[in-house]
Amino acid sequence: MKNGFTNGIVRLREKLEAACSEVLARSDDDNGFIRKERERAMASFKRLGFPTQAMEAWRSTDLTATLAQDYRIFTEAPETGQDIGQIFQCDIHHLDTDLVTLLNGWYVDHGQAIRQLSCGTVVGSLAAARLAYPALFEAHYGRQADVAAGGLNAINGAFALDGVFVYVPDGVTAGKTVQIVNIINSDENIMIQPRNLVILGKGSKLQLVHCDHSVRHKRSFINSVSELFIGEEAVLDHYKLQNKDNDSAQVTSAFFEQQSGSRLSSTVITLNGGIIRNNLHVKLSGPGCDASLHGLYLVDREQHVDNKIVVDHMAPDCVSRQLYKGIIDDQAMAVFNGYVHVARDAQRTNAYQNNRNILLTDKATVHTQPHLEIYADDVKCSHGATVGQLDPEAMFYMRARGIREDTSRMLMMYAFAADVINHIRIHPVRHQIDEMVYRRLRGELSVCDQCILDCNAQRPQVFEIDLNKI
Amino acid sequence: MLSIKNLHVSVHHKEIIRGLSLEVNAGEVHAIMGPNGTGKSTLAAVIAGKEVFEVTSGEIIYKSRNLLEMAVEERASEGIFLGFQYPVEIPGVSMTNFMKTAVNEQRKYKGLDPLTASEFLALMEAKKKLVDIQSKLTNRSVNEGFSGGEKKKNEIFQMAMLEPTLAILDETDSGLDIDALKVVANGVNALRRPDNAFIVITHYQRLLDYIVPDVVHVLYEGRIVKTGGKELALELEEKGYEWLKESNS
């Protein structure tokens, strides 16, 4: 550990432990379940501590400077002050869509902590859902996100104070896309730990878009954990859009569990951010599941993005596909670590893994490590990784047609990225992300363009999107 | 239109073109023939502006300007078109998007407004007919998965879209069957005008049955060793290149 940061890291650890004790002492709304979970998580954190580069899973991502910052840690919903109305005002015409907002990690309830949508889907605050649906909550909470697996998972579990809860009952097709907007708005450095739980009943369908948004903030550290259960024959389309500023650090962990015959399509688009680590864990528990995991990262300057993916084929006849592509500019660094595990009984597994990167400068770095571990004998698996530059022959070909060099480069980068964007199944979202990627590659995208909704009232609304038409 | 004087070109310190001179006037079609490895494709690439080739001496004047000082894309916008011997595949960039960008960038260079989507599509439809190119090809990525013949037709299609002043076709006939060859030749003939010119690089006299040249040059060891009328091509077809080697050794 680098000298000089040590004190800061010790301070954060002590702060977190003290804050957790405070939460545990305040047992007013606890029925015992969550208290046990928190205690277990805290014990685990005390044992594991924060990740360091000495750990294989964190070899290429250094959180030292992030952990050494002095953050405010909330143990209850902070006073939100005057801003709330203003933040949302510009979106009034969108609010009748299934928009869910987290402000600094806390559910913004608009007077309704849980609401049931006309289609039957329940969306609301995790804290409220714990009390309103204890059986459902306890059957799913903490099942996937193993607190023993890592210090940051553990510390998230030690709080688990709030976040988003989505429940789609059996056979229900969620009518509109549910969109989670995670807003950071603070005058102080803050560390937040949202905890989300998404449950799809048998044969249900949900499209979920998850955006991160900063309005006004100092340095922030987000350590989020999401658990997503996809019941038998259910279908989940999950999109995550990250466009944070360079002072932010974000560790997101999403744990998906798929029951038999279910389908998951996950797309993670990283357009900007200081340090980003995305853990994606997909457990294929029942036969006949299909999981498509797509990712696109466009990083420059000193940015760092790390995608760690684990696909666990536990049952036969499942298909998983990973396609992650990245363009790395300046001194930025990207890490891809994809691991596919095929259990002994998971016969007739098809698993594909592909990571492709373009390095635009000599100082840009990518660490890519596709990895297969197969214990079944009747499987089709492939993995591959490429790191390259833009094809100079193609560049010449385009310029020989009169296309300027910068435009040629842009077209090629855009084409490279389009491969991932074209997998987005919600048409307006695809169109939107397409536009954002285009602008990002042209260097025109600002960090204000955080999400599909572009909430910032100070700016003219550049992106016209009507979620009603989804 | 194009005046090349005593051109010397090297690549990786190896001299490929050794004192080449060539004059091309508006309204002319020049054929450049010659055995493999004599610098034909190098000449084409140097005119188009490929940077790997180093011009060590000599000059190329195009429309009274020093061509060698112009960037690749500027040359294209000034009307130089290279039909590639091996057209490059560009995965993910659709033909339509590629052509629209090229047409509009060239228009921008000339101070013209970009074509609207409908104007562009109308132009594309008209030019597609000229080269008998199938609609599905323009929906695909540039040259990706195109057959050899489709790639060459696609070069002519792009030429038709961009309406160059000086088009250099680098072995556009190679690998083509007779029907495709006719399509390519018809495309070129349809685009011939008094104010433009073509340089057709080929190994075979066959193409010149369809694209009748005004002047035929024989390039050998980096120099033009013989220049004549269209009958020179027939002579070469009959005698091969061996007699050249003998008379120049």
XYZ file of C-alpha atoms in Angstrom:
719
model
C 0.000 0.000 0.000
C 1.328 3.388 -0.948
C 2.601 5.468 1.941
C 0.591 8.551 2.625
C -2.654 6.857 1.687
C -2.544 4.429 4.585
C -3.948 6.859 7.135
C -6.813 7.779 4.859
C -7.713 4.165 4.289
C -7.632 3.391 7.984
C -9.850 6.439 8.540
C -12.402 5.201 5.990
C -12.417 1.770 7.498
C -12.977 3.143 10.994
C -15.685 5.460 9.743
C -17.499 2.625 8.024
C -17.257 0.389 11.051
C -18.543 3.153 13.338
C -21.380 3.975 10.940
C -22.319 0.324 10.759
C -22.410 0.047 14.556
C -24.720 3.024 14.535
C -27.027 1.282 12.068
C -26.989 -1.927 14.085
C -27.734 -0.070 17.336
C -30.787 1.473 15.700
C -32.786 -1.693 15.499
C -36.189 -0.044 15.474
C -37.409 -1.383 12.151
C -35.573 -4.661 12.130
C -37.299 -8.011 12.243
C -34.042 -9.799 12.875
C -33.337 -10.958 9.347
C -31.592 -7.862 8.084
C -29.806 -7.402 11.360
C -28.266 -10.859 11.053
C -27.362 -10.160 7.465
C -25.663 -6.916 8.406
C -23.780 -8.478 11.273
C -22.607 -11.297 9.045
C -21.527 -8.807 6.386
C -19.719 -6.616 8.887
C -17.859 -9.582 10.326
C -16.880 -10.504 6.810
C -15.658 -6.985 6.072
C -13.593 -6.965 9.262
C -11.950 -10.144 8.085
C -11.493 -9.193 4.417
C -10.868 -5.461 4.530
C -10.686 -3.439 1.335
C -9.409 -4.964 -1.862
C -5.755 -4.388 -2.659
C -3.688 -5.045 -5.747
C -2.124 -7.981 -3.973
C -5.407 -9.799 -4.647
C -5.597 -11.508 -8.022
C -9.076 -10.105 -8.746
C -7.788 -6.557 -8.201
C -4.359 -6.888 -9.723
C -4.916 -4.285 -12.412
C -7.159 -1.865 -10.562
C -5.800 0.324 -7.816
C -8.377 1.709 -5.394
C -5.808 3.110 -2.978
C -6.316 6.772 -3.849
C -10.091 6.314 -3.884
C -10.189 4.680 -0.465
C -7.878 7.269 1.042
C -10.330 10.130 0.473
C -12.356 11.507 3.326
C -16.002 10.781 2.605
C -19.220 11.547 4.327
C -21.118 8.343 5.002
C -24.856 8.469 5.485
C -26.575 6.179 7.918
C -29.981 7.642 7.260
C -31.563 9.495 4.418
C -29.930 12.918 4.264
C -31.909 16.136 4.229
C -32.311 16.729 0.558
C -33.019 20.432 0.867
C -34.307 22.537 -1.948
C -32.983 20.754 -4.933
C -35.249 17.788 -5.441
C -38.046 19.609 -7.206
C -35.639 21.448 -9.390
C -33.784 18.350 -10.391
C -36.913 16.631 -11.551
C -38.865 19.573 -12.831
C -37.494 19.393 -16.335
C -38.662 15.852 -16.619
C -42.257 16.216 -15.683
C -43.405 14.802 -18.963
C -41.283 11.753 -18.264
C -42.424 11.168 -14.722
C -45.498 9.232 -15.722
C -43.102 6.642 -17.093
C -41.698 4.074 -14.747
C -38.866 6.214 -13.538
C -37.187 5.390 -10.277
C -34.755 7.802 -8.716
C -32.037 7.359 -6.156
C -30.548 10.496 -4.678
C -27.173 9.922 -3.074
C -28.114 6.271 -2.762
C -31.542 6.864 -1.205
C -34.841 6.183 -2.854
C -36.746 9.335 -3.739
C -40.282 8.350 -2.944
C -42.381 11.354 -3.975
C -44.596 10.419 -1.038
C -44.907 6.821 -2.123
C -42.191 4.443 -1.027
C -43.650 1.550 -2.981
C -45.988 1.684 -5.910
C -47.678 -0.993 -7.914
C -47.788 -0.184 -11.589
C -50.880 -0.913 -13.643
C -49.241 -3.970 -15.171
C -48.728 -5.432 -11.697
C -45.045 -4.689 -11.366
C -43.978 -3.373 -7.992
C -41.274 -0.744 -7.794
C -40.083 1.049 -4.742
C -37.543 1.590 -2.048
C -35.582 -1.408 -0.845
C -36.030 -0.307 2.765
C -39.795 -0.135 2.336
C -39.982 -3.415 0.410
C -38.169 -5.192 3.232
C -41.065 -4.321 5.511
C -43.877 -4.644 2.987
C -42.815 -7.940 1.414
C -40.754 -9.700 4.084
C -41.169 -13.227 2.655
C -40.198 -12.196 -0.850
C -37.353 -10.078 0.436
C -35.899 -12.729 2.693
C -36.178 -15.411 0.040
C -33.990 -13.430 -2.317
C -31.904 -10.881 -0.443
C -28.251 -11.810 0.028
C -28.627 -15.081 -1.796
C -26.294 -14.155 -4.636
C -24.161 -11.344 -3.336
C -21.803 -13.373 -1.229
C -20.442 -11.238 1.581
C -17.540 -13.639 1.962
C -16.457 -13.077 -1.628
C -15.081 -9.581 -1.263
C -14.638 -6.691 1.145
C -16.672 -4.238 -0.896
C -19.600 -6.633 -1.215
C -19.378 -7.160 2.502
C -19.379 -3.485 3.402
C -22.342 -2.876 1.112
C -24.188 -5.686 2.903
C -23.273 -4.242 6.280
C -25.348 -1.169 5.411
C -27.912 -2.191 2.767
C -29.981 0.759 3.910
C -31.717 1.623 0.696
C -31.827 1.198 -3.026
C -34.307 0.076 -5.617
C -36.669 -2.837 -5.361
C -38.425 -4.179 -8.436
C -40.748 -7.154 -8.446
C -42.416 -8.441 -11.578
C -44.961 -11.101 -10.579
C -45.336 -14.402 -12.433
C -46.501 -14.038 -16.005
C -46.441 -10.240 -15.969
C -44.854 -8.289 -18.769
C -43.774 -4.920 -17.438
C -45.498 -2.448 -19.708
C -42.891 0.242 -19.796
C -39.188 0.235 -19.347
C -38.255 0.750 -15.736
C -35.517 3.292 -15.480
C -33.338 3.785 -12.459
C -31.552 7.099 -12.326
C -28.844 7.250 -9.734
C -28.237 10.888 -8.896
C -25.304 12.225 -6.936
C -25.862 15.711 -5.612
C -23.664 16.783 -2.756
C -21.390 19.571 -1.619
C -19.239 17.086 0.223
C -17.207 14.057 -0.762
C -19.551 11.156 -0.265
C -19.395 7.402 -0.305
C -22.679 5.752 -1.104
C -23.689 2.130 -1.114
C -26.962 1.532 -2.898
C -28.393 -1.935 -2.728
C -30.840 -3.078 -5.360
C -33.025 -6.139 -5.580
C -34.826 -7.120 -8.754
C -37.063 -10.173 -8.869
C -38.649 -11.514 -12.025
C -41.324 -14.136 -11.459
C -41.955 -17.111 -13.731
C -42.518 -16.140 -17.339
C -42.320 -12.422 -16.624
C -40.595 -9.802 -18.719
C -38.775 -6.635 -17.771
C -36.660 -4.036 -19.461
C -34.478 -2.154 -17.045
C -32.310 0.849 -17.806
C -29.886 1.979 -15.159
C -28.235 5.368 -15.526
C -25.807 7.234 -13.346
C -26.147 10.928 -13.105
C -24.297 13.668 -11.282
C -25.827 17.062 -10.733
C -23.501 18.840 -8.396
C -20.945 17.043 -6.432
C -17.465 16.717 -5.134
C -15.563 13.502 -5.195
C -17.834 10.485 -4.940
C -17.333 6.804 -4.387
C -20.213 4.530 -5.279
C -20.128 0.960 -4.087
C -23.327 -0.574 -5.356
C -24.571 -4.132 -5.200
C -27.523 -5.407 -7.198
C -29.091 -8.829 -7.072
C -31.310 -9.801 -9.967
C -33.323 -13.005 -9.985
C -34.713 -14.170 -13.278
C -37.366 -16.807 -12.752
C -38.221 -19.698 -15.055
C -38.821 -18.614 -18.647
C -38.534 -14.963 -17.620
C -36.806 -12.385 -19.804
C -34.684 -9.507 -18.534
C -33.115 -6.820 -20.676
C -30.694 -4.860 -18.558
C -28.862 -1.740 -19.665
C -26.361 0.183 -17.668
C -25.068 3.510 -18.805
C -22.072 5.065 -17.075
C -21.045 8.588 -17.840
C -19.436 9.897 -14.687
C -16.951 12.667 -14.278
C -13.254 12.023 -13.795
C -13.341 12.536 -10.033
C -15.730 9.717 -9.431
C -14.982 6.172 -8.476
C -17.511 3.467 -8.944
C -17.526 -0.196 -8.060
C -20.701 -1.882 -9.207
C -21.493 -5.500 -8.575
C -24.439 -7.118 -10.301
C -25.362 -10.683 -9.472
C -27.770 -12.362 -11.833
C -29.334 -15.717 -11.175
C -31.175 -17.397 -14.011
C -33.729 -20.154 -13.556
C -34.476 -22.653 -16.312
C -35.375 -21.325 -19.731
C -34.821 -17.708 -18.764
C -33.122 -15.110 -20.914
C -30.842 -12.286 -19.940
C -29.436 -9.570 -22.125
C -27.061 -7.267 -20.297
C -25.381 -4.241 -21.838
C -22.927 -2.067 -19.982
C -21.880 1.147 -21.713
C -19.089 3.153 -20.121
C -18.583 6.527 -21.739
C -16.654 8.299 -19.039
C -15.551 7.930 -15.438
C -12.560 8.220 -13.133
C -12.174 4.699 -11.859
C -14.844 2.182 -12.728
C -14.977 -1.435 -11.784
C -17.973 -3.452 -12.932
C -18.391 -6.913 -11.494
C -20.908 -8.979 -13.352
C -21.762 -12.387 -12.041
C -24.190 -14.592 -13.915
C -25.248 -17.886 -12.470
C -27.103 -20.169 -14.856
C -28.930 -22.341 -12.353
C -31.464 -24.089 -14.537
C -31.262 -25.767 -17.929
C -31.953 -23.946 -21.180
C -30.910 -20.450 -20.103
C -29.559 -17.844 -22.448
C -27.304 -15.010 -21.321
C -25.899 -12.331 -23.611
C -23.476 -9.950 -21.989
C -22.340 -6.980 -23.968
C -20.079 -4.152 -23.015
C -18.599 -1.066 -24.549
C -16.053 1.211 -22.917
C -14.626 4.393 -24.348
C -12.006 5.855 -22.077
C -9.389 8.543 -22.393
C -7.098 10.759 -20.308
C -6.356 9.081 -16.961
C -9.529 7.053 -16.833
C -9.625 3.464 -15.737
C -12.336 0.928 -16.456
C -12.283 -2.655 -15.305
C -14.925 -5.204 -16.289
C -14.852 -8.440 -14.397
C -17.288 -11.072 -15.535
C -18.053 -14.456 -14.134
C -20.448 -16.765 -15.928
C -21.227 -19.891 -14.021
C -22.784 -22.654 -16.106
C -24.338 -24.863 -13.435
C -26.968 -26.577 -15.599
C -27.037 -28.230 -19.033
C -28.135 -26.723 -22.352
C -27.395 -23.108 -21.564
C -25.875 -20.536 -23.880
C -23.757 -17.602 -22.806
C -22.169 -15.001 -25.035
C -19.852 -12.224 -24.002
C -18.864 -9.425 -26.312
C -16.958 -6.567 -24.746
C -15.326 -3.915 -26.874
C -13.260 -0.921 -25.921
C -11.484 2.073 -27.349
C -8.699 3.365 -25.141
C -7.156 6.762 -25.752
C -4.423 8.881 -24.119
C -3.023 7.251 -20.956
C -6.267 5.505 -20.077
C -6.380 1.903 -18.981
C -8.943 -0.807 -19.546
C -9.134 -4.185 -17.919
C -11.221 -7.104 -19.064
C -11.351 -10.215 -17.014
C -13.854 -12.750 -18.218
C -14.247 -16.092 -16.597
C -16.536 -18.881 -17.707
C -17.001 -21.868 -15.482
C -18.751 -24.942 -16.837
C -19.737 -27.394 -14.119
C -19.472 -31.146 -14.578
C -23.209 -31.553 -15.177
C -23.561 -28.584 -17.510
C -23.474 -30.688 -20.682
C -24.182 -29.153 -24.093
C -23.113 -25.764 -22.875
C -22.378 -23.143 -25.493
C -20.169 -20.394 -24.147
C -18.553 -17.679 -26.180
C -16.351 -14.930 -24.964
C -14.825 -12.154 -26.978
C -13.001 -9.015 -25.944
C -11.769 -6.599 -28.573
C -9.817 -3.439 -27.983
C -8.443 -0.554 -29.968
C -5.571 1.355 -28.490
C -5.288 4.842 -29.924
C -1.971 5.832 -28.380
C 1.287 4.266 -27.261
C 0.465 5.061 -23.653
C -3.007 3.548 -23.586
C -3.120 0.190 -21.861
C -5.396 -2.804 -21.864
C -5.178 -5.918 -19.764
C -7.397 -8.609 -21.151
C -7.804 -12.029 -19.713
C -10.455 -14.313 -21.110
C -10.583 -17.500 -19.171
C -12.497 -20.778 -19.455
C -12.708 -23.560 -16.942
C -14.598 -26.577 -18.194
C -15.518 -29.708 -16.275
C -18.177 -31.079 -18.640
C -17.143 -33.036 -21.721
C -19.846 -32.151 -24.247
C -19.517 -28.399 -24.638
C -18.829 -25.750 -27.251
C -16.755 -22.959 -25.842
C -14.582 -20.331 -27.374
C -12.762 -17.321 -26.177
C -10.719 -14.655 -27.800
C -9.197 -11.288 -27.231
C -7.731 -8.801 -29.629
C -5.831 -5.604 -29.112
C -5.084 -3.494 -32.125
C -4.930 -0.119 -33.757
C -7.148 1.358 -36.421
C -6.408 -0.329 -39.731
C -4.120 2.052 -41.679
C -5.226 0.527 -45.010
C -8.843 1.301 -44.214
C -7.837 4.820 -43.158
C -6.122 5.376 -46.499
C -9.078 3.957 -48.380
C -11.454 6.395 -46.714
C -9.180 9.386 -47.141
C -8.703 8.478 -50.793
C -12.441 9.070 -51.129
C -12.108 12.568 -49.720
C -13.015 11.824 -46.125
C -10.859 13.849 -43.751
C -8.524 11.964 -41.482
C -10.364 12.787 -38.261
C -13.694 11.864 -39.795
C -12.250 8.600 -41.091
C -10.929 7.750 -37.671
C -14.271 8.625 -36.118
C -16.208 6.497 -38.589
C -14.021 3.513 -37.882
C -14.255 3.863 -34.131
C -17.960 4.306 -34.375
C -18.247 1.200 -36.537
C -16.244 -0.721 -33.973
C -18.595 0.403 -31.213
C -21.748 -0.163 -33.250
C -21.262 -3.874 -32.946
C -22.255 -3.628 -29.304
C -24.823 -0.857 -29.683
C -26.733 -2.863 -32.268
C -27.529 -5.441 -29.629
C -29.615 -2.953 -27.678
C -33.179 -4.059 -28.117
C -35.075 -1.016 -26.853
C -35.082 1.066 -29.973
C -35.164 4.593 -28.513
C -32.488 3.629 -26.009
C -30.332 2.260 -28.796
C -30.831 5.422 -30.776
C -29.961 7.503 -27.754
C -26.844 5.573 -26.830
C -25.825 5.555 -30.469
C -26.010 9.325 -30.485
C -24.093 9.594 -27.213
C -21.338 7.294 -28.453
C -21.115 9.298 -31.656
C -20.759 12.512 -29.708
C -18.367 10.919 -27.258
C -16.105 9.848 -30.102
C -16.223 13.337 -31.556
C -15.282 14.698 -28.131
C -18.572 16.573 -27.909
C -20.185 14.658 -25.091
C -20.147 16.388 -21.744
C -20.550 14.649 -18.438
C -23.830 16.478 -18.044
C -25.290 14.169 -20.641
C -25.535 11.569 -17.996
C -28.482 9.528 -18.904
C -31.310 9.018 -21.253
C -33.338 11.686 -19.531
C -30.713 14.386 -19.379
C -32.226 15.895 -16.278
C -30.046 18.955 -15.913
C -32.370 21.913 -16.108
C -29.523 24.308 -16.844
C -28.882 22.849 -20.237
C -31.184 22.767 -23.198
C -32.516 19.293 -23.739
C -30.372 17.917 -26.507
C -31.814 14.463 -26.635
C -35.442 14.171 -27.421
C -36.732 10.914 -26.172
C -40.246 10.037 -25.335
C -40.330 7.067 -23.058
C -44.067 6.848 -23.604
C -43.338 5.487 -27.026
C -41.209 2.643 -25.779
C -4.260 18.186 -66.310
C -1.554 15.915 -64.890
C 2.090 16.410 -65.535
C 4.679 14.100 -64.030
C 8.313 14.997 -64.568
C 11.297 12.780 -63.826
C 9.637 11.150 -60.833
C 11.712 8.999 -58.483
C 9.960 7.058 -55.737
C 11.363 4.788 -53.060
C 9.811 2.595 -50.463
C 11.944 1.475 -47.559
C 15.002 2.850 -49.380
C 14.339 0.738 -52.427
C 13.829 2.770 -55.562
C 10.761 1.636 -57.451
C 10.066 4.480 -59.845
C 13.172 5.739 -61.546
C 12.651 8.823 -63.607
C 9.097 8.574 -64.851
C 7.473 11.314 -66.918
C 3.866 11.379 -68.041
C 1.455 13.972 -69.443
C -2.282 13.400 -69.256
C -4.696 15.889 -70.820
C -8.393 16.341 -70.256
C -10.533 14.022 -72.338
C -7.834 11.339 -72.648
C -7.701 7.736 -71.582
C -4.207 6.448 -70.921
C -3.409 2.794 -70.466
C -0.358 1.762 -68.506
C 0.820 -1.761 -69.091
C 3.881 -3.708 -68.143
C 5.083 -6.801 -66.330
C 4.635 -7.404 -62.609
C 6.742 -5.441 -60.182
C 7.613 -2.573 -62.484
C 5.945 0.160 -60.427
C 2.461 0.467 -61.934
C 0.596 0.234 -58.637
C 3.227 2.368 -56.937
C 2.599 5.124 -59.474
C -1.146 4.928 -58.810
C -0.637 5.029 -55.037
C 1.774 7.960 -55.236
C -0.718 9.996 -57.246
C -3.409 9.167 -54.680
C -1.062 10.151 -51.856
C -0.134 6.992 -50.017
C 2.387 8.039 -47.430
C 4.547 4.952 -47.316
C 6.068 5.951 -50.664
C 8.800 8.529 -50.597
C 9.190 10.826 -53.569
C 12.930 11.428 -53.727
C 12.904 13.710 -56.759
C 10.769 14.931 -59.608
C 7.392 16.619 -59.555
C 3.721 15.982 -60.095
C 1.662 18.979 -61.186
C -2.099 18.509 -61.166
C -4.405 21.311 -62.316
C -1.419 23.660 -62.035
C -0.851 22.740 -58.388
C 1.922 20.789 -56.741
C 0.103 17.542 -56.047
C 2.796 16.251 -53.718
C 2.011 18.970 -51.191
C -1.639 17.993 -50.950
C -3.104 15.637 -48.341
C -4.754 12.426 -49.496
C -8.280 13.702 -48.869
C -7.532 17.025 -50.536
C -6.386 15.244 -53.683
C -9.627 13.266 -53.650
C -11.683 16.411 -53.233
C -9.751 17.996 -56.093
C -10.989 15.161 -58.272
C -8.409 12.404 -58.051
C -9.879 8.960 -57.699
C -7.985 5.725 -57.186
C -9.789 2.531 -58.047
C -8.032 0.074 -55.745
C -6.549 -3.155 -56.951
C -7.458 -4.654 -53.600
C -10.415 -2.700 -52.173
C -10.284 -2.607 -48.380
C -12.979 -4.095 -46.162
C -14.230 -1.774 -43.440
C -16.412 -3.755 -41.045
C -19.240 -1.827 -39.450
C -19.209 1.126 -41.856
C -22.130 0.777 -44.241
C -21.572 1.546 -47.913
C -24.349 4.099 -47.734
C -22.850 5.910 -44.770
C -19.381 5.730 -46.283
C -20.480 7.186 -49.611
C -22.666 9.813 -48.018
C -19.761 10.953 -45.879
C -17.401 10.994 -48.857
C -19.802 12.874 -51.138
C -20.626 15.437 -48.483
C -17.034 15.947 -47.363
C -16.070 16.599 -50.968
C -19.000 18.989 -51.334
C -17.957 20.764 -48.156
C -14.440 21.134 -49.572
C -15.936 22.788 -52.630
C -18.101 25.069 -50.517
C -21.339 23.300 -51.442
C -24.151 22.402 -49.075
C -24.379 18.734 -48.161
C -26.876 16.636 -50.058
C -30.061 15.925 -48.184
C -30.878 12.320 -47.410
C -33.356 12.113 -50.273
C -31.035 13.801 -52.768
C -28.300 11.423 -51.779
C -30.498 8.354 -52.115
C -31.694 9.482 -55.536
C -28.087 9.944 -56.659
C -27.177 6.546 -55.350
C -30.054 4.836 -57.132
C -29.070 6.438 -60.413
C -25.421 5.433 -60.103
C -26.199 1.916 -58.987
C -27.955 1.309 -62.293
C -24.871 2.475 -64.122
C -22.738 -0.309 -62.726
C -25.458 -2.885 -62.240
C -24.714 -3.066 -58.526
C -27.271 -4.774 -56.348
C -29.122 -2.840 -53.702
C -28.152 -5.240 -50.977
C -24.500 -4.359 -51.438
C -25.026 -0.759 -50.451
C -26.676 -1.867 -47.221
C -23.682 -3.915 -46.229
C -20.401 -2.838 -44.681
C -17.849 -1.447 -47.118
C -16.543 -4.373 -49.207
C -17.188 -6.798 -46.383
C -18.032 -10.208 -47.757
C -18.134 -8.862 -51.316
C -16.923 -11.209 -54.039
C -13.921 -10.138 -56.109
C -16.190 -8.957 -58.890
C -18.481 -7.088 -56.501
C -15.530 -5.271 -54.998
C -14.377 -4.078 -58.405
C -17.866 -3.031 -59.436
C -18.095 -1.216 -56.139
C -14.988 0.769 -57.038
C -16.629 1.867 -60.282
C -19.819 2.675 -58.390
C -17.854 4.923 -56.025
C -16.179 6.554 -58.999
C -19.572 7.225 -60.525
C -20.789 8.744 -57.248
C -17.779 11.019 -56.852
C -17.401 11.999 -60.539
C -13.643 12.537 -60.445
C -11.589 14.623 -62.844
C -8.758 12.115 -62.964
C -9.507 8.479 -62.254
C -6.759 5.927 -61.917
C -7.966 2.361 -62.154
C -5.404 -0.008 -60.745
C -5.939 -3.410 -62.350
C -9.663 -3.082 -62.009
C -9.986 -5.877 -64.574
C -8.010 -8.463 -62.635
C -10.115 -11.337 -61.430
C -13.165 -10.317 -63.399
C -15.159 -12.589 -65.663
C -16.149 -11.259 -69.052
C -19.581 -10.029 -67.931
C -18.190 -8.129 -64.985
C -15.468 -6.749 -67.202
C -18.096 -5.347 -69.564
C -19.979 -3.794 -66.667
C -16.811 -2.119 -65.422
C -15.893 -0.924 -68.937
C -19.405 0.374 -69.587
C -19.274 2.272 -66.343
C -16.009 3.925 -67.337
C -17.245 4.724 -70.837
C -20.417 6.281 -69.476
C -18.327 8.581 -67.298
C -15.937 9.710 -70.029
C -16.209 13.413 -70.698
C -14.100 16.036 -72.463
C -13.135 17.513 -69.111
C -11.972 14.388 -67.327
C -9.276 11.792 -67.842
C -8.534 8.177 -66.978
C -5.386 6.226 -66.314
C -6.125 2.532 -66.701
C -3.516 0.171 -65.328
C -3.814 -3.329 -66.688
C -1.887 -6.432 -67.601
C -4.174 -7.458 -70.366
C -5.200 -6.061 -73.669
C -8.652 -7.546 -73.073
C -9.934 -4.589 -71.032
C -8.760 -2.232 -73.741
C -11.163 -3.862 -76.201
C -13.888 -2.236 -74.123
C -12.181 0.877 -72.818
C -10.409 2.163 -75.862
C -7.328 4.149 -74.844
C -5.924 7.190 -76.574
C -2.408 6.449 -75.416
C -0.731 3.242 -74.260
C 2.430 3.312 -72.127
C 4.682 0.464 -71.227
C 6.217 0.711 -67.787
C 9.341 -1.287 -67.150
C 11.707 -1.071 -64.190
C 10.238 2.195 -63.007
C 10.291 4.041 -66.309
C 8.039 4.423 -69.282
C 9.977 2.669 -71.990
C 7.482 2.845 -74.810
C 4.462 4.960 -75.648
C 2.098 4.453 -78.539
C -1.504 4.298 -79.657
C -4.005 1.555 -78.901
C -2.238 -0.753 -81.353
C 0.693 -0.970 -78.915
C -1.503 -2.957 -76.567
C -2.159 -5.496 -79.313
C 1.519 -5.745 -80.028
C 2.239 -6.424 -76.372
C -0.483 -9.050 -76.236
C 1.129 -10.791 -79.169
C 4.785 -10.521 -78.208
C 4.617 -10.486 -74.418
C 7.056 -8.426 -72.407
C 10.181 -10.451 -73.088
C 11.268 -8.347 -76.039
C 11.127 -5.272 -73.797
C 13.437 -6.823 -71.312
C 15.831 -7.707 -74.086
C 15.789 -4.301 -75.695
C 16.292 -2.597 -72.329
C 18.960 -4.803 -70.904
